[in-house]
mmCIF file of C-alpha atoms in Angstrom:
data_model
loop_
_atom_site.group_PDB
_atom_site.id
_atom_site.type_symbol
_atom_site.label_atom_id
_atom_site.label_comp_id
_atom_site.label_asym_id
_atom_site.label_seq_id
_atom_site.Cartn_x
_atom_site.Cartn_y
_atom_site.Cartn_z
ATOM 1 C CA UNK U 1 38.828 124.966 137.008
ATOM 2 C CA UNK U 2 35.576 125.907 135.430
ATOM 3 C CA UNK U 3 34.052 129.301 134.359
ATOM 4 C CA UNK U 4 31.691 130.482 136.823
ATOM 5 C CA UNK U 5 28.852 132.838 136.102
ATOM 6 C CA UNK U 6 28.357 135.220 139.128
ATOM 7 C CA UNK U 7 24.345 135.740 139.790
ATOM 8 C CA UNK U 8 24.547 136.930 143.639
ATOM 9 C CA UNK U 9 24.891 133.262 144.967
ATOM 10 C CA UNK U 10 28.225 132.713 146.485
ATOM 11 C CA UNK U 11 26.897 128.406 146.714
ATOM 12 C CA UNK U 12 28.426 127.918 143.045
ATOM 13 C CA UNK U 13 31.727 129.584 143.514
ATOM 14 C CA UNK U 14 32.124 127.818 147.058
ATOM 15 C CA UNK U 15 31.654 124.530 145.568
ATOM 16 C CA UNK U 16 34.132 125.580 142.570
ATOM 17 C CA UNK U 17 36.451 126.854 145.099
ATOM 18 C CA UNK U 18 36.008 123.512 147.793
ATOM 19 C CA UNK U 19 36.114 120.801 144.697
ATOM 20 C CA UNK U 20 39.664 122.248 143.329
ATOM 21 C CA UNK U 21 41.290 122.188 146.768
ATOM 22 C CA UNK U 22 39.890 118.960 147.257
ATOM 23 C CA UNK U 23 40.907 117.621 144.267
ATOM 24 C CA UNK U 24 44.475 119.140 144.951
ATOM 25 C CA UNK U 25 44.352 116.952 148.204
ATOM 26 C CA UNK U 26 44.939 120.302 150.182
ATOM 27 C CA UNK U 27 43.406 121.452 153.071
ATOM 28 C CA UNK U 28 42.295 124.826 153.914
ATOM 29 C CA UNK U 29 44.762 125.823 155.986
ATOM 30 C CA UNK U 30 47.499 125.230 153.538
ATOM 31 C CA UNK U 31 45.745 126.808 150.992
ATOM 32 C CA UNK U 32 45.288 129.793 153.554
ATOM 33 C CA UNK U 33 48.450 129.958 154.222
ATOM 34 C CA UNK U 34 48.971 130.402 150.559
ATOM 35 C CA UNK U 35 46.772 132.673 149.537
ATOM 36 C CA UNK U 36 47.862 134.747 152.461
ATOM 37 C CA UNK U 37 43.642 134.796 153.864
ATOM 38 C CA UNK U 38 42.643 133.469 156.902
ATOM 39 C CA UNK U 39 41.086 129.504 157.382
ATOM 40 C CA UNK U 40 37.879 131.081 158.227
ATOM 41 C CA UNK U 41 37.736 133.484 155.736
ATOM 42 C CA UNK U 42 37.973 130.942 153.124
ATOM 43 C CA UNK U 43 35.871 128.328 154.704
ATOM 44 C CA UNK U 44 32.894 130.711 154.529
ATOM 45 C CA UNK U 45 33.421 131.304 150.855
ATOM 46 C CA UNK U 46 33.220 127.454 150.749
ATOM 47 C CA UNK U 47 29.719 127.310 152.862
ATOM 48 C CA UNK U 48 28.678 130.033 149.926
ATOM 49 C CA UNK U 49 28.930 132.807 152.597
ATOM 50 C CA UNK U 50 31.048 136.300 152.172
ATOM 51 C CA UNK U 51 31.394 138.981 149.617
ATOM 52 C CA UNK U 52 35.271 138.341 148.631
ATOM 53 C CA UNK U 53 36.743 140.871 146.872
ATOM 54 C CA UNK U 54 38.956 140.373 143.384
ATOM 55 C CA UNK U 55 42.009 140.477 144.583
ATOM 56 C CA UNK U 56 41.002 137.745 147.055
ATOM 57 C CA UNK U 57 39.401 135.833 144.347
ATOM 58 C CA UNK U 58 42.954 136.178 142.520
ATOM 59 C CA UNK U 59 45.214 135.310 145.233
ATOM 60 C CA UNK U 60 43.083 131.721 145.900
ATOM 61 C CA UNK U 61 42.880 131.014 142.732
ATOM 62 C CA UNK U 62 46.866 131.308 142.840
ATOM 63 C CA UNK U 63 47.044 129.378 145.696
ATOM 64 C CA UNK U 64 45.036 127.099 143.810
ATOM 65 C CA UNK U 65 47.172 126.860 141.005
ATOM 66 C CA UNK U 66 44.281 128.513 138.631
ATOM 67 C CA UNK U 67 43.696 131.854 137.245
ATOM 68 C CA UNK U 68 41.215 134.436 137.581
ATOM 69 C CA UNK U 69 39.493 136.335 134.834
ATOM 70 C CA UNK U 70 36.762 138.552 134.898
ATOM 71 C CA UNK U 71 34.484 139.402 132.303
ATOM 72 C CA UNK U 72 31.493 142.104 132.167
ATOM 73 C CA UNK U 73 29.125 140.371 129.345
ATOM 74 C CA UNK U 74 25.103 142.191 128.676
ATOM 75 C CA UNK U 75 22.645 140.847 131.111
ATOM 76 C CA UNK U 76 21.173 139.881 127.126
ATOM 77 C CA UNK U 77 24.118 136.932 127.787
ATOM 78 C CA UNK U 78 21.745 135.596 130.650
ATOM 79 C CA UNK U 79 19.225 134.074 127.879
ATOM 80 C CA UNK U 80 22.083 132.031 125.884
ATOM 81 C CA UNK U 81 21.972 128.309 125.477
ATOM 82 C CA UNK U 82 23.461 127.041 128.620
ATOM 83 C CA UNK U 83 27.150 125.858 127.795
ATOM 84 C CA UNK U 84 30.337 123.999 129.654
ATOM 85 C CA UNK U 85 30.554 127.455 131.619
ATOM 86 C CA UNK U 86 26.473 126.947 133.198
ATOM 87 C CA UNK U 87 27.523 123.084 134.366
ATOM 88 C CA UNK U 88 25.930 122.172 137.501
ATOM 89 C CA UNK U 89 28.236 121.272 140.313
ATOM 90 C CA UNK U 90 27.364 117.407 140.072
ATOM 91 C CA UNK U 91 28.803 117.647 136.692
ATOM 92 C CA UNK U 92 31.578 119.570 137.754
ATOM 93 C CA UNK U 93 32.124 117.002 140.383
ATOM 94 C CA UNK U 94 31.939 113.777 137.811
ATOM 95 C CA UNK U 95 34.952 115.623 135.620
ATOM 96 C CA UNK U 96 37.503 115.676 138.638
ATOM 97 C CA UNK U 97 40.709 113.954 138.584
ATOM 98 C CA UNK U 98 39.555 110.750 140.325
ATOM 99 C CA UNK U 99 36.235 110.470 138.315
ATOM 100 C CA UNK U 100 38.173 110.823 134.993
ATOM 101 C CA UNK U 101 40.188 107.949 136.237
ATOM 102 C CA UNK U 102 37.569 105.592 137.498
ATOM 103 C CA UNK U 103 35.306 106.380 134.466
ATOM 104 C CA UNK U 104 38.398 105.510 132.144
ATOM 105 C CA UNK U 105 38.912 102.327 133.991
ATOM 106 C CA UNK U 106 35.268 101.282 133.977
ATOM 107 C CA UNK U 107 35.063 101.836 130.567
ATOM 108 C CA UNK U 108 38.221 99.919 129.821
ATOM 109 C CA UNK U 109 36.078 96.391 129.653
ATOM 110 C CA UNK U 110 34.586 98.043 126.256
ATOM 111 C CA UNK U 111 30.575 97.643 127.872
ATOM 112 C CA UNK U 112 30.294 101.655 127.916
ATOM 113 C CA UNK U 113 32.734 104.648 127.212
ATOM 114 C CA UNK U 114 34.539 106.834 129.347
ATOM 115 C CA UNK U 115 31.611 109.888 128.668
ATOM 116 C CA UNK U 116 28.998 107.725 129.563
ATOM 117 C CA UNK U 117 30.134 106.885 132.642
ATOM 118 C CA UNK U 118 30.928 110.103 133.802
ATOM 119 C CA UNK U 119 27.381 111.090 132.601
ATOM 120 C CA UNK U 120 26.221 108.225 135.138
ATOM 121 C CA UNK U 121 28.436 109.659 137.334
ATOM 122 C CA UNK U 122 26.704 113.090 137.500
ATOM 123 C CA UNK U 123 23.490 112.084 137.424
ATOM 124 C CA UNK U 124 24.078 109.834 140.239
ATOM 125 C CA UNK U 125 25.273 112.905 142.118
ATOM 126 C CA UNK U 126 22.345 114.794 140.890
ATOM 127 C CA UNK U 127 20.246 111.967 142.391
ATOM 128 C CA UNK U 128 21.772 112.113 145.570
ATOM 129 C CA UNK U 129 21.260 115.498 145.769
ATOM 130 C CA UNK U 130 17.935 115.361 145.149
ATOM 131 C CA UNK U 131 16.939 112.664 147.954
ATOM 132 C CA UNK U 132 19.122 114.428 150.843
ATOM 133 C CA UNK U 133 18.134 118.178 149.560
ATOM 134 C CA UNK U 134 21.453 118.861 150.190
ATOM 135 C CA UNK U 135 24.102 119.568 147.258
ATOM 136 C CA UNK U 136 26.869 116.341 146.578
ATOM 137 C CA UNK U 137 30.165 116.816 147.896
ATOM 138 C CA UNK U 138 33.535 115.934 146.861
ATOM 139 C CA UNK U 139 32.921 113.398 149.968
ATOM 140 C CA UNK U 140 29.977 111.712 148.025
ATOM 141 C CA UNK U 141 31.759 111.633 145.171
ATOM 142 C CA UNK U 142 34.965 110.092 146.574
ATOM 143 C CA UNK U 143 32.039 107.710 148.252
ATOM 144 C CA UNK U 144 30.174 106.931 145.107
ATOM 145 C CA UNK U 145 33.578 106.063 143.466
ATOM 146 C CA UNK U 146 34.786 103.439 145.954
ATOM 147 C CA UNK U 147 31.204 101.957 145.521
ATOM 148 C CA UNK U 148 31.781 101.581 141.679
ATOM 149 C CA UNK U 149 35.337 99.939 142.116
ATOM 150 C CA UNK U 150 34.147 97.372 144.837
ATOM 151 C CA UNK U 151 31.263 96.396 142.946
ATOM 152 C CA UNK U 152 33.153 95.807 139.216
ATOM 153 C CA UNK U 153 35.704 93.738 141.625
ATOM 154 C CA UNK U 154 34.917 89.955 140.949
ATOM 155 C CA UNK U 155 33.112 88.015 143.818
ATOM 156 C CA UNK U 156 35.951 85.868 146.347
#
């Protein structure tokens, strides 16, 4: 899981949070049942809504099979080069599981690497984003992938 920086938006940690389970194949209920929190609790931290408190945060990211850790750094932090901790969620997205394993076997023919690909990968998502003004899902993602492996299939 990545390291998320908290600015009063809940959207980045409920994409985080939705993209693990996801990538866990787990569904919210099972991961409620886990984490001992109700399905609709979690499902609004998903949407980006709710104020959860740590020892929420620390029992899903248990249930989750992650940890939590917290860290008070000087708003001065805030002007830092952006790093692997400031990724965007299409990013994020384009390093799961699934991607790491498409992008190795699209790379396998030796035309482009692994890297690029899951650069492509994230700013396809980024792309998508952009035309449907909505954020890309684990859903597009899982979408976009299928696309890649029916199109590098040779023609009947």
């Amino acid at each position: 899981m990545e390291l998320i920086t908290l600015d009063g938006n809940g959207a980045r940690l409920g994409r985080v949070l939705r993209a693990r389970r996801k990538e866990m194949g787990r569904t919210i209920a099972a991961v409620a049942v886990d984490a001992g929190l109700s399905v609709p609790y979690i499902a609004n931290l998903e949407n980006g809504r709710g104020n959860p408190t740590l020892a929420a945060l620390d029992r899903l990211a248990t249930a989750l099979d992650t940890r939590l850790t917290v860290e008070l750094a000087p708003a001065a932090a805030d002007t830092a080069e952006p790093g692997p901790a400031d990724d965007d969620a299409a990013a994020a997205l384009a390093r799961s599981a699934r991607a790491r394993e498409v992008a190795a076997l699209l790379a396998a023919d030796g035309r482009t690497s692994a890297a690029e690909v899951t650069d492509g990968l994230a700013a396809a998502l980024r792309g998508l984003s952009a035309l449907t003004g909505a954020d890309a899902t684990a859903r597009d993602l899982d979408r976009l992938l299928d696309l890649l492996l029916l199109a590098r299939r040779p023609a009947p």
